[in-house]
Coordinates of C-alpha atoms in Angstrom, one line a residue:
Chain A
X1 CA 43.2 127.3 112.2
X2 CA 43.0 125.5 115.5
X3 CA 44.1 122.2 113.2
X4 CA 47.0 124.2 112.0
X5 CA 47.5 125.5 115.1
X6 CA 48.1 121.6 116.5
X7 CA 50.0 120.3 113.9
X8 CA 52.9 123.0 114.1
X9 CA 52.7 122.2 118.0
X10 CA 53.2 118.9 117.9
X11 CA 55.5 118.6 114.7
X12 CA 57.9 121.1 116.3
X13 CA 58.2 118.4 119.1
X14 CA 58.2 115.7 116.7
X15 CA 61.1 117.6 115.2
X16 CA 62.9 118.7 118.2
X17 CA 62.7 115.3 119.4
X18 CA 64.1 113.7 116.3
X19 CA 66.8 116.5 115.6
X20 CA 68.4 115.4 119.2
X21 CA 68.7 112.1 118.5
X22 CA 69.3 111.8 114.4
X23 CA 72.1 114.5 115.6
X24 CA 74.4 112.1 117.3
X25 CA 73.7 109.3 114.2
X26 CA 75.0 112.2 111.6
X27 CA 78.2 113.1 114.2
X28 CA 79.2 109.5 114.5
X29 CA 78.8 108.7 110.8
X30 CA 80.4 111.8 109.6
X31 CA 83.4 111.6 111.7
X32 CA 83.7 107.8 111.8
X33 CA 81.8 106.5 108.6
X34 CA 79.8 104.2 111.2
X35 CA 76.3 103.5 111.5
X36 CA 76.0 102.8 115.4
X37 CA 73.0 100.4 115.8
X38 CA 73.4 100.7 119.4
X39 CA 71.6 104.3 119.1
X40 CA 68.0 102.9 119.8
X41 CA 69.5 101.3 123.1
X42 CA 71.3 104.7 124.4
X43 CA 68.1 106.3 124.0
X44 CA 66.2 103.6 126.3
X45 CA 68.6 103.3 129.1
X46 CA 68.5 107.7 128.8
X47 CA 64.7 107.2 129.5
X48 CA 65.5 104.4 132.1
X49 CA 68.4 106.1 133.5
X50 CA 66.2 109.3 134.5
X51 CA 63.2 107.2 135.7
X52 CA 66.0 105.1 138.5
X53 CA 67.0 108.4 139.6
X54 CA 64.4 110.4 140.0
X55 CA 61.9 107.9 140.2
X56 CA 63.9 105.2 142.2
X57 CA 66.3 107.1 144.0
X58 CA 63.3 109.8 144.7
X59 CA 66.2 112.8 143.6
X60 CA 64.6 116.0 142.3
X61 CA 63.9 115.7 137.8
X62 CA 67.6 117.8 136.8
X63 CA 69.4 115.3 138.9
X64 CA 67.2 112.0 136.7
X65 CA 67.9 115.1 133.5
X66 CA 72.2 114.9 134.2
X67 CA 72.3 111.4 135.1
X68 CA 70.6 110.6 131.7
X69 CA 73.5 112.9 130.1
X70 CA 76.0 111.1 131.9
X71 CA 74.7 107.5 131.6
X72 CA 74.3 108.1 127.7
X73 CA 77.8 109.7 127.4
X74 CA 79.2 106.3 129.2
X75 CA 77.6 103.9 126.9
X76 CA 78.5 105.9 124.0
X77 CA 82.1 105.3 125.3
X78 CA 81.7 101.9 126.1
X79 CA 80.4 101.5 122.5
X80 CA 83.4 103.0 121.5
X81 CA 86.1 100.6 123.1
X82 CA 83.9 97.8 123.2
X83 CA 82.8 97.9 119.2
X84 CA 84.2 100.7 117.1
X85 CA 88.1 100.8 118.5
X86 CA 89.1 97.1 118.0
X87 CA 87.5 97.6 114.2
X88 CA 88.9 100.4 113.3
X89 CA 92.0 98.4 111.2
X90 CA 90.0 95.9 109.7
X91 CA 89.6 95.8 106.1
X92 CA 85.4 96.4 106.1
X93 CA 85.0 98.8 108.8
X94 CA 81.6 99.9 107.9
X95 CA 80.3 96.7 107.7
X96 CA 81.7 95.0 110.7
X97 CA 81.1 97.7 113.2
X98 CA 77.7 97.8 111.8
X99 CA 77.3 94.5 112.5
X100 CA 78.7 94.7 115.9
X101 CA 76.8 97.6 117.3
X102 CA 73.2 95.3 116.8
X103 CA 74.8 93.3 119.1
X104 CA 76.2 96.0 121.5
X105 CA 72.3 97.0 121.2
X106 CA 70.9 93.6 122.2
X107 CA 72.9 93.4 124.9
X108 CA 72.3 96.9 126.6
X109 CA 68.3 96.8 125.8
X110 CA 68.6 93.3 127.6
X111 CA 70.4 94.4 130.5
X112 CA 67.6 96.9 130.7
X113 CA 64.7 94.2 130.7
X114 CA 66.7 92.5 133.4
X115 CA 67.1 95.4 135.0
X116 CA 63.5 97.1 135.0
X117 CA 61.4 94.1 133.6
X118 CA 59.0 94.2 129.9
X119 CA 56.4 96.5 131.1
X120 CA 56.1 99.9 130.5
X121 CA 56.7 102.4 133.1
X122 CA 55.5 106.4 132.5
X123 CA 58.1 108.5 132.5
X124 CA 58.5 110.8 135.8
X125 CA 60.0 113.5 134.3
X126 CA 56.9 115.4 133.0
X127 CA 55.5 118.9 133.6
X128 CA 52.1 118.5 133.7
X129 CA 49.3 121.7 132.4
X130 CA 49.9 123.5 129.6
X131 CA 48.9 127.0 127.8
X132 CA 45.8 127.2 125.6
X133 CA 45.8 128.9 122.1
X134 CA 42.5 129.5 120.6
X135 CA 40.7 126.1 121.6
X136 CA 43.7 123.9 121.1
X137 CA 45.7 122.9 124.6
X138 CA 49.7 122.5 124.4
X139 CA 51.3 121.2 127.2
X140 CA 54.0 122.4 128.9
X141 CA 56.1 119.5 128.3
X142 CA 55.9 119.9 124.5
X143 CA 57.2 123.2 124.9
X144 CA 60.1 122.1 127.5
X145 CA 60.9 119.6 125.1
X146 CA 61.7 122.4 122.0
X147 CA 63.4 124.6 124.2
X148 CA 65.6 121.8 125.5
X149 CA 66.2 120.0 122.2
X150 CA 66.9 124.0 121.0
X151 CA 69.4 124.3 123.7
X152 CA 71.3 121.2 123.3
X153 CA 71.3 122.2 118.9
X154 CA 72.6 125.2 119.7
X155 CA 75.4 123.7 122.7
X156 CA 76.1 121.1 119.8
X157 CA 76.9 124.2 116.9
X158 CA 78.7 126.4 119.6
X159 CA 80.8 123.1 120.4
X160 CA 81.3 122.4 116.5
X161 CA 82.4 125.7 115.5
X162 CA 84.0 127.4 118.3
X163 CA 85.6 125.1 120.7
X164 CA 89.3 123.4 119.9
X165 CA 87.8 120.2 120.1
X166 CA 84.9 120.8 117.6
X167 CA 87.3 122.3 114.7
X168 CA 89.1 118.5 115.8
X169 CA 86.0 116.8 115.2
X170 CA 85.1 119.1 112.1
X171 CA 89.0 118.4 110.4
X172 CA 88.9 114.8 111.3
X173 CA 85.7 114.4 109.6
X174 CA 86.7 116.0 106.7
X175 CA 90.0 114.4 106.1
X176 CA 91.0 111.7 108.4
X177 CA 94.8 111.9 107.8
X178 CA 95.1 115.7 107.4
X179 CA 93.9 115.8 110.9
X180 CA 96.3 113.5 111.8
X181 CA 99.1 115.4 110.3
X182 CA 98.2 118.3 112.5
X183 CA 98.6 116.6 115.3
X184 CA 94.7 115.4 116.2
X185 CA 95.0 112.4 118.0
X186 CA 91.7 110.6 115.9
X187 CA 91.1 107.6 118.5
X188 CA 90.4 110.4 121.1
X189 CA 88.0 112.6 118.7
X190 CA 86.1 109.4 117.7
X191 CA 85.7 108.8 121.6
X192 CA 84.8 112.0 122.4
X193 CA 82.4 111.9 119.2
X194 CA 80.6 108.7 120.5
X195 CA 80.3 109.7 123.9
X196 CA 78.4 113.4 122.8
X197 CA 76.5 111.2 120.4
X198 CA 75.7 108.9 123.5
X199 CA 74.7 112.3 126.0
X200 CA 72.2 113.4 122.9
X201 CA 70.7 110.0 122.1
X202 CA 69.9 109.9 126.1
X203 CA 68.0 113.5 125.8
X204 CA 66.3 112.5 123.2
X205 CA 65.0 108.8 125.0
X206 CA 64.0 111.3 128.2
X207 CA 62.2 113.2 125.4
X208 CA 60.4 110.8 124.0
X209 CA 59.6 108.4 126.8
X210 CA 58.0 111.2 128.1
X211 CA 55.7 111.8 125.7
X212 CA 54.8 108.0 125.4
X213 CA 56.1 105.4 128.2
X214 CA 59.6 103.5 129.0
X215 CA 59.7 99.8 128.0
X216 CA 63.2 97.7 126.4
X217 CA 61.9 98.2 123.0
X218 CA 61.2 102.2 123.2
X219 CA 64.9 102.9 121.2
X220 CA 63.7 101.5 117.9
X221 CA 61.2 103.4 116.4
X222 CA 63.4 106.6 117.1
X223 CA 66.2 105.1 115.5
X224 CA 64.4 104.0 112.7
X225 CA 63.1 107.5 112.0
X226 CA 66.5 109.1 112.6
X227 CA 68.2 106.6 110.1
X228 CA 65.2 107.9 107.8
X229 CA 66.3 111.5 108.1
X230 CA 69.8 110.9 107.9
X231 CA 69.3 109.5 104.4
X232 CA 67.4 111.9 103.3
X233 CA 69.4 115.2 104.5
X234 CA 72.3 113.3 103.1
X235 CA 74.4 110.8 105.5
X236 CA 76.7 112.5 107.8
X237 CA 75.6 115.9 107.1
X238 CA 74.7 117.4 110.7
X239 CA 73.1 120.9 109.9
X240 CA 71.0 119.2 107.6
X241 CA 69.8 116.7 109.7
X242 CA 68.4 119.5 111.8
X243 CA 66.7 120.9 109.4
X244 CA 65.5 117.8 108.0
X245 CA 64.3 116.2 111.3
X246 CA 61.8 119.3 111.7
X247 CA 60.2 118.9 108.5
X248 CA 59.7 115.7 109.1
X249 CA 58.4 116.3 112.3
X250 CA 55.9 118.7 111.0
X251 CA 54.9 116.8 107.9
X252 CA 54.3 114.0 110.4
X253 CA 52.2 115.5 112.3
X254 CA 50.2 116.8 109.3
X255 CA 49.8 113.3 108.1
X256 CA 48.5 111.9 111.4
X257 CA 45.8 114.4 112.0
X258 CA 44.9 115.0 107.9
X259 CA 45.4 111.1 107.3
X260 CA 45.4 109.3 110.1
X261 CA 47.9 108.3 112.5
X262 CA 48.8 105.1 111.1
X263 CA 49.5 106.8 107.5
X264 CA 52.8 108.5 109.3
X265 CA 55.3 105.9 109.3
X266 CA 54.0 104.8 105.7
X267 CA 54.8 108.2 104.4
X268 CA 58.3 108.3 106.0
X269 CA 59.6 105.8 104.3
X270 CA 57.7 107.0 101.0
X271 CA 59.5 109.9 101.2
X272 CA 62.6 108.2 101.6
X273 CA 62.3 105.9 98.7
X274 CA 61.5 109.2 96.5
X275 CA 64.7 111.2 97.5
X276 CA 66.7 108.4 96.7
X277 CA 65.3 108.4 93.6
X278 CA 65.6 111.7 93.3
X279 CA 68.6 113.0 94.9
X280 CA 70.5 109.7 95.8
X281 CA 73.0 111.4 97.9
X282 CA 70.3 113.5 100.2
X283 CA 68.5 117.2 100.2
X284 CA 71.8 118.7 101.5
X285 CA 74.4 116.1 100.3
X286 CA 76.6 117.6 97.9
X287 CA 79.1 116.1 95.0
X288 CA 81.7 117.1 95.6
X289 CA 84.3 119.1 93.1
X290 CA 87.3 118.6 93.1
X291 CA 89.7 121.4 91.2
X292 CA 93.0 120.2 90.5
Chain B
X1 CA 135.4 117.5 108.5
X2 CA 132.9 115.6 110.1
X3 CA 129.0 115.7 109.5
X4 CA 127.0 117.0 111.9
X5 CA 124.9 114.7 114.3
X6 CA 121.8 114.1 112.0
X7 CA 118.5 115.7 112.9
X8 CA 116.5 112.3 111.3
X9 CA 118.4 109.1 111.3
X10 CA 116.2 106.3 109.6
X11 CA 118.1 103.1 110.4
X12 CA 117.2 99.5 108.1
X13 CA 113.5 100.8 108.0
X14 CA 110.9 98.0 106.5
X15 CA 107.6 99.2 105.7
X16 CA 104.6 98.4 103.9
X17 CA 100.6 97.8 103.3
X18 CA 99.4 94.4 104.5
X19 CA 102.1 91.7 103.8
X20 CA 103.3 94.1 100.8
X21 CA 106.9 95.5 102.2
X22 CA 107.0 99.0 100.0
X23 CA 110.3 100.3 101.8
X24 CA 113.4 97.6 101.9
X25 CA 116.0 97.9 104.9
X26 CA 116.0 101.5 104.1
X27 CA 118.4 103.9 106.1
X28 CA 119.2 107.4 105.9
X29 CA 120.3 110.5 108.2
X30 CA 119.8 113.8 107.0
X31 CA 121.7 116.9 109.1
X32 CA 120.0 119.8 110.3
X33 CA 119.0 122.1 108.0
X34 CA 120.0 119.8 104.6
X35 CA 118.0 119.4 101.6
X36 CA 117.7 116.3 100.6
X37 CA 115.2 115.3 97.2
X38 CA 114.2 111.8 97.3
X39 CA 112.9 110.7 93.2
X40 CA 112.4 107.9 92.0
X41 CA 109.2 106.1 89.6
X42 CA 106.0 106.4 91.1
X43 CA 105.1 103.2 93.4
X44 CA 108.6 102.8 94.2
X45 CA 107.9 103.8 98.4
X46 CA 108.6 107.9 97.9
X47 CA 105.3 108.4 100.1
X48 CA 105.4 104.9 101.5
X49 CA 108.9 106.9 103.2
X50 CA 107.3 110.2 104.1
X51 CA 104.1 108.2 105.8
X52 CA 106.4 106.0 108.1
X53 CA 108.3 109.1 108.8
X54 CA 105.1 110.9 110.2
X55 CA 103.9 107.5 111.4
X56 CA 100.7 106.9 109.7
X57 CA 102.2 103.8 108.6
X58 CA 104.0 101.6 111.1
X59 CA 107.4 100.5 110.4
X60 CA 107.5 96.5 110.6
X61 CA 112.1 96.7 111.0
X62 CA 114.3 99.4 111.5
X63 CA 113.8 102.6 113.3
X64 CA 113.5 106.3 113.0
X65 CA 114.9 109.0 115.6
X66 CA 114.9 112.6 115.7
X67 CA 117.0 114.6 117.1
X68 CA 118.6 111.3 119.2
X69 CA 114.9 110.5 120.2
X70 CA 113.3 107.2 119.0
X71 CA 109.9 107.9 117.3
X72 CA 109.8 104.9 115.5
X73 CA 106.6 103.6 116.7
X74 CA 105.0 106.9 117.9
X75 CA 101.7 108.0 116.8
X76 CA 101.3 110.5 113.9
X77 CA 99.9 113.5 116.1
X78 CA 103.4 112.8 118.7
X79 CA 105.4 112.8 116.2
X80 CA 104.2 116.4 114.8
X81 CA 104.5 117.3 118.4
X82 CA 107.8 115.8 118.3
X83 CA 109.2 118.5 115.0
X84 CA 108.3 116.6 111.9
X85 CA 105.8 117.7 109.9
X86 CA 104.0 115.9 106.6
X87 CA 102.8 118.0 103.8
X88 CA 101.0 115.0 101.9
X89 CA 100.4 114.3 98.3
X90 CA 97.1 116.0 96.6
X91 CA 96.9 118.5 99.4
X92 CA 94.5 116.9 101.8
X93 CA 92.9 120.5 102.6
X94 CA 89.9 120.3 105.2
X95 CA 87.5 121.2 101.9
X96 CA 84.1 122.6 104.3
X97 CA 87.0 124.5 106.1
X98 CA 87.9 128.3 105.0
X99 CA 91.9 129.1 104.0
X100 CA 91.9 130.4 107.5
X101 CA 90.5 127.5 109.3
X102 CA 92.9 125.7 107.3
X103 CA 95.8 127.2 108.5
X104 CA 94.2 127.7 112.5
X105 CA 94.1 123.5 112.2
X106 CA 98.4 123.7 111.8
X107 CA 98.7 125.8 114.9
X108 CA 95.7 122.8 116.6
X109 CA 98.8 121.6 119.3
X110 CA 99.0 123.5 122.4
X111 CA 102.6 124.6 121.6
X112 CA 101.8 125.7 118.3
X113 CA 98.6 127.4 119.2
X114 CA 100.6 129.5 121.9
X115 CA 102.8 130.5 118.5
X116 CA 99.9 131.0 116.2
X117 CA 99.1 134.6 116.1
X118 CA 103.4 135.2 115.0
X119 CA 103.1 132.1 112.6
X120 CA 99.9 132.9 110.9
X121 CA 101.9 136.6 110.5
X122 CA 105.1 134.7 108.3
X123 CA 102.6 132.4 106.4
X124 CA 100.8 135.2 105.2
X125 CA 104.3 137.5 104.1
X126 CA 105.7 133.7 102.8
X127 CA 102.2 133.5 100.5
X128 CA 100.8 136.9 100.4
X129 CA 97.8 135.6 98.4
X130 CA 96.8 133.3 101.1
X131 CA 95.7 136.4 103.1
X132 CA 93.6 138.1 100.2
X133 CA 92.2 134.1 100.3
X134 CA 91.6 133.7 103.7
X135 CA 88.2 133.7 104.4
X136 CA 87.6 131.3 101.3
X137 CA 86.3 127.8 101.8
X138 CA 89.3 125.5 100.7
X139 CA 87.5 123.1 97.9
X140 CA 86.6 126.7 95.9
X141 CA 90.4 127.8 95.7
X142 CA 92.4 126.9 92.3
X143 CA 95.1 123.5 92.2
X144 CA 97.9 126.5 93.2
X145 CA 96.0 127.7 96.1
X146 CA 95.2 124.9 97.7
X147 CA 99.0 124.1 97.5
X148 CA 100.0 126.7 99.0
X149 CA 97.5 126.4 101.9
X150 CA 98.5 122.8 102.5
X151 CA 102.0 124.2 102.8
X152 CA 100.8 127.3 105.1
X153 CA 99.1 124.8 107.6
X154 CA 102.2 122.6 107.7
X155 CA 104.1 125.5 108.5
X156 CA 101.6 126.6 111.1
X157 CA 102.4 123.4 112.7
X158 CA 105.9 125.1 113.6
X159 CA 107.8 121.8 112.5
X160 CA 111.7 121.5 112.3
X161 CA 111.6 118.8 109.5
X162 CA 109.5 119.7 106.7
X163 CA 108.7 116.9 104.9
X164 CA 106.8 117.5 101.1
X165 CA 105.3 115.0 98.9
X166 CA 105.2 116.0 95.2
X167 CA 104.9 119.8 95.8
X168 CA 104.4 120.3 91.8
X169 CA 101.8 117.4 91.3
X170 CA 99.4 118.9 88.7
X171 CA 100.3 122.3 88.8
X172 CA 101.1 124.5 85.7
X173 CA 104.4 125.3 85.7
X174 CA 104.3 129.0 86.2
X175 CA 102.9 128.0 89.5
X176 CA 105.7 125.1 90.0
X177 CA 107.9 128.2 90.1
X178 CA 106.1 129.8 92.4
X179 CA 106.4 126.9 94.5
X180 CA 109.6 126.3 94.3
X181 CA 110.6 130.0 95.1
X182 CA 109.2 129.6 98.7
X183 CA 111.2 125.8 99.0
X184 CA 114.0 128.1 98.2
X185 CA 112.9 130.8 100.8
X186 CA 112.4 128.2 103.4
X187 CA 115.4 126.5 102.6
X188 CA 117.4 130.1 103.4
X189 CA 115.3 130.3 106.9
X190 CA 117.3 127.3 108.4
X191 CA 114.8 124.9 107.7
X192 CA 115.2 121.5 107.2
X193 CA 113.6 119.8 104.1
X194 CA 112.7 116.4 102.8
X195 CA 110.9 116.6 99.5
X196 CA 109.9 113.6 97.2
X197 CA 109.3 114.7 93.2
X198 CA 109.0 111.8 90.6
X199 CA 111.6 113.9 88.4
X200 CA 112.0 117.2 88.7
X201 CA 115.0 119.3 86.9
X202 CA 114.0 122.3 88.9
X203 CA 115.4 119.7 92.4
X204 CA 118.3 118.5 91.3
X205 CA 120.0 122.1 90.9
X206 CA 118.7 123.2 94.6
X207 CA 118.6 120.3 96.9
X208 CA 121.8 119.3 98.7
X209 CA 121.1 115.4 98.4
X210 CA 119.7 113.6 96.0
X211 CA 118.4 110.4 96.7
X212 CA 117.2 107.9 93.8
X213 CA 114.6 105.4 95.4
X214 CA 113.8 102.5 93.1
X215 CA 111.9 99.3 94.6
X216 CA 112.0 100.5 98.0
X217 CA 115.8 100.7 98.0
X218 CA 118.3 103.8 98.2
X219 CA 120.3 102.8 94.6
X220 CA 122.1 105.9 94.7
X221 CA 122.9 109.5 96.5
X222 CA 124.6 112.1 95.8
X223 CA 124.5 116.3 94.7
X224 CA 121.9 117.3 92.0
X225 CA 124.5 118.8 89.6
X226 CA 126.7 115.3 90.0
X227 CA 123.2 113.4 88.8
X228 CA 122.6 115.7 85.6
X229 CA 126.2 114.6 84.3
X230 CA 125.1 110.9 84.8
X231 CA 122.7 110.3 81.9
X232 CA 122.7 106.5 82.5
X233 CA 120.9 106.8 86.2
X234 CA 118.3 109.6 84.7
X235 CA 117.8 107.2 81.9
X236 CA 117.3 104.2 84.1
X237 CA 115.3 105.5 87.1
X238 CA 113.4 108.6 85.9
X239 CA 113.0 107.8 81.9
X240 CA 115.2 110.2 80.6

């Protein structure tokens, strides 16, 4: 009981954690068929960006919270004119701007070594305690972390569905030129796209690094694993990335406390290689038919 | 008599794909409220013409005003904003999108979303099954449906200019009727329409102009009833 009792703790966070970030991925692919290998990097200057202001600047944790938001918004922009915009007419989009973001990525985790040097800092913005059930301890900050990642799912879906630039988002994703027909200016939705994407990845590096530490090289992992659950709820599919990312998270944490913790990452990737097997276009990728 | 100012006036227009030139010094004005058919073989520059019009591709010569405005080199969500709006070839629907959704993505520009409520009112008495449809997600609806909601959202848009690229492609023809009867009821409403058929019979007896577009080129234009009596210019351009 009390094992079960830890593994749904820690794979809801594991889940939460990776919903936030594998979010943004599935936005930016669906909306601009791009894989933005700048993601890992968005989420270490998020991390980074919180611990200089709170941390550096000595401001109280929402302010190091927003200025993670911000920061990650802004890079997501720059990413945007500095990599995606002047690629969008070329012949191989996909592939160049693929290309280019590992080397929008290099740069921005450099400029954070130079920045706040190779070792790894703890993250300030922690809660520390926690509540007990039965004989198993959760902390408060696993729990702040699903409640935030909840909030910023559910900002994400009221965005989406309700707001005049979500149904822009929504049409340009689902037919580029229709959308441009209706008068959606498509450089300004991939913009906006990027720089939500960008405010999300951040959230999720504040999450993370504060469950482990900051260092340059923090982003990868995460955005590894997010690639990973893209694939398998089906590329560019946002709902079921959600839904994907906390299964993953729980199964996870099921596999590091059954199996051991170094079995986790090893099963990921097994799991990937089966549902492509299996279902080559995802769980929640669809064929689509087309009635004429 | 003299024509009216024209409400489009396409002057030498070159366009294409790459170094391909599709469209070839191409000029045309069409008046307020005309009906001009453009036909022609397929990859002869009938949508090539429609997509420079709307501007999702550029125009390398020439230029394009409306109303006495340039929009030559205007981008495709301006130039909706401007009065001109694209019904494209094979629909285009947003398919994860219900009929309705569909429709609220015409009205998406300020000044049409400040006319929605009224528009979405006509769309629905123009193509009463569009109502019964409306909560329906668009890749479910039949080949006639989905026409007729690609339509509907252009006419959310509130455009002056229709402009409709191969309105019958695929459809049965008890549904091309259909179609057709609300080209005729928009036609009556003062609109002004551009529409491109590879050969149509049911065009030539309705449209005002007919314009035969072979290699990128205007080779002839002129009433419908005027091209039924030339058998040569059928036979050449649209086999027969």
């Amino acid at each position: 009981m009390d094992v079960l009792v830890q593994i749904v703790a820690s794979g809801l966070t594991l889940g939460a954690m990776y919903a936030v970030s594998t979010v943004g991925l599935s936005l930016v692919y669906g909306s601009l068929n791009m894989l933005n290998m700048a993601h890992g990097a968005i989420l270490t200057i998020g991390g980074y960006a919180a611990y200089a202001v709170s941390q550096q600047l000595g401001w109280p944790a929402p302010l190091g919270f927003l200025a993670a938001i911000v920061v990650g918004a802004l890079i997501g922009l720059l990413i945007f004119a500095a990599a995606a915009r002047p690629l969008l007419k070329s012949r191989n989009f996909e592939t160049n701007v693929f290309i280019a973001t590992i080397g929008v990525g290099a740069v921005l985790e450099n400029v954070v070594l130079k920045l706040f040097g190779p070792y790894a800092k703890p993250q300030p913005l922690n809660i520390p305690g926690g509540v007990r059930v039965g004989a198993v301890l959760i902390p408060y900050q696993n729990i702040a972390i699903l409640g935030v990642a909840i909030a910023m799912m559910a900002i994400v879906a009221l965005l989406l569905q309700r707001s005049r630039a979500g149904r822009a988002i929504r049409a340009t994703a689902q037919n580029r030129e229709a959308a441009e027909l209706m008068g959606v200016h498509v450089h300004g939705v991939y913009a906006q796209v990027l720089a939500l994407s960008g405010a999300l990845a951040a959230v999720s590096g504040v999450m993370i690094s504060s469950l482990a530490t900051l260092s340059p090289t923090m982003g990868g992992d995460p955005m590894l694993k997010a690639f990973i659950i893209c694939v398998v709820a089906g590329l560019g599919n946002t709902y079921g990335a959600v839904a994907a990312a906390m299964v993953i998270g729980l199964l996870e944490a099921a596999t590091q406390y059954l199996l051991g913790v170094r079995f986790g990452f090893a099963l990921l990737l097994l799991l990937v290689i089966a549902v492509l097997i299996w279902r080559p276009s995802g769980f929640f990728g669809k064929a689509r038919i087309v009635r004429l | 008599m003299t024509r009216p100012a024209p409400l489009v006036a396409i002057k030498n227009v070159t366009a294409g794909y790459g170094g391909l030139v599709v469209l070839d010094n191409l000029s045309l004005d069409i008046a307020p409220g005309e009906f001009v058919a453009i036909v022609g073989p397929n990859g002869h520059g009938k949508s090539t013409l429609l997509k420079t019009i709307s501007g999702l591709v550029p125009a390398s010569r020439g230029s394009i005003a409306l109303a006495g405005v340039d929009i030559t080199h205007k981008r495709p969500d301006r130039i909706v904003a401007a009065g001109i709006v694209h019904v494209p070839q094979g629909d285009m629907l947003f398919a994860d999108m219900t009929v309705l959704e569909n429709l609220r993505m015409g009205a998406y520009l300020p000044q049409a979303a400040a006319e929605s409520g009224r528009r979405l009112e006509e769309v629905f008495a123009l193509l009463p099954k569009l109502r019964d449809r409306r909560g329906q997600i668009a890749s479910t609806l039949s080949g006639g449906e989905r026409r007729m909601t690609g339509i509907g959202r252009g006419l959310m848009t509130g455009g002056k200019v229709l402009m409709l690229d191969e309105p019958s492609l695929g459809l049965a023809p008890i549904v091309i009727d259909q179609i057709y009867e609300l080209v005729d009821r928009l036609k009556a409403s003062g609109r002004t329409i551009v529409l491109v058929e590879e050969n149509a019979a049911r065009i030539f007896e309705r449209a005002d102009r007919v314009c035969l577009l072979d290699n990128g080129r205007f080779v002839w234009s002129g009433g419908g009833a005027e091209l039924m009596r030339r058998p040569e210019l059928l036979e050449t351009y649209l086999g027969g």
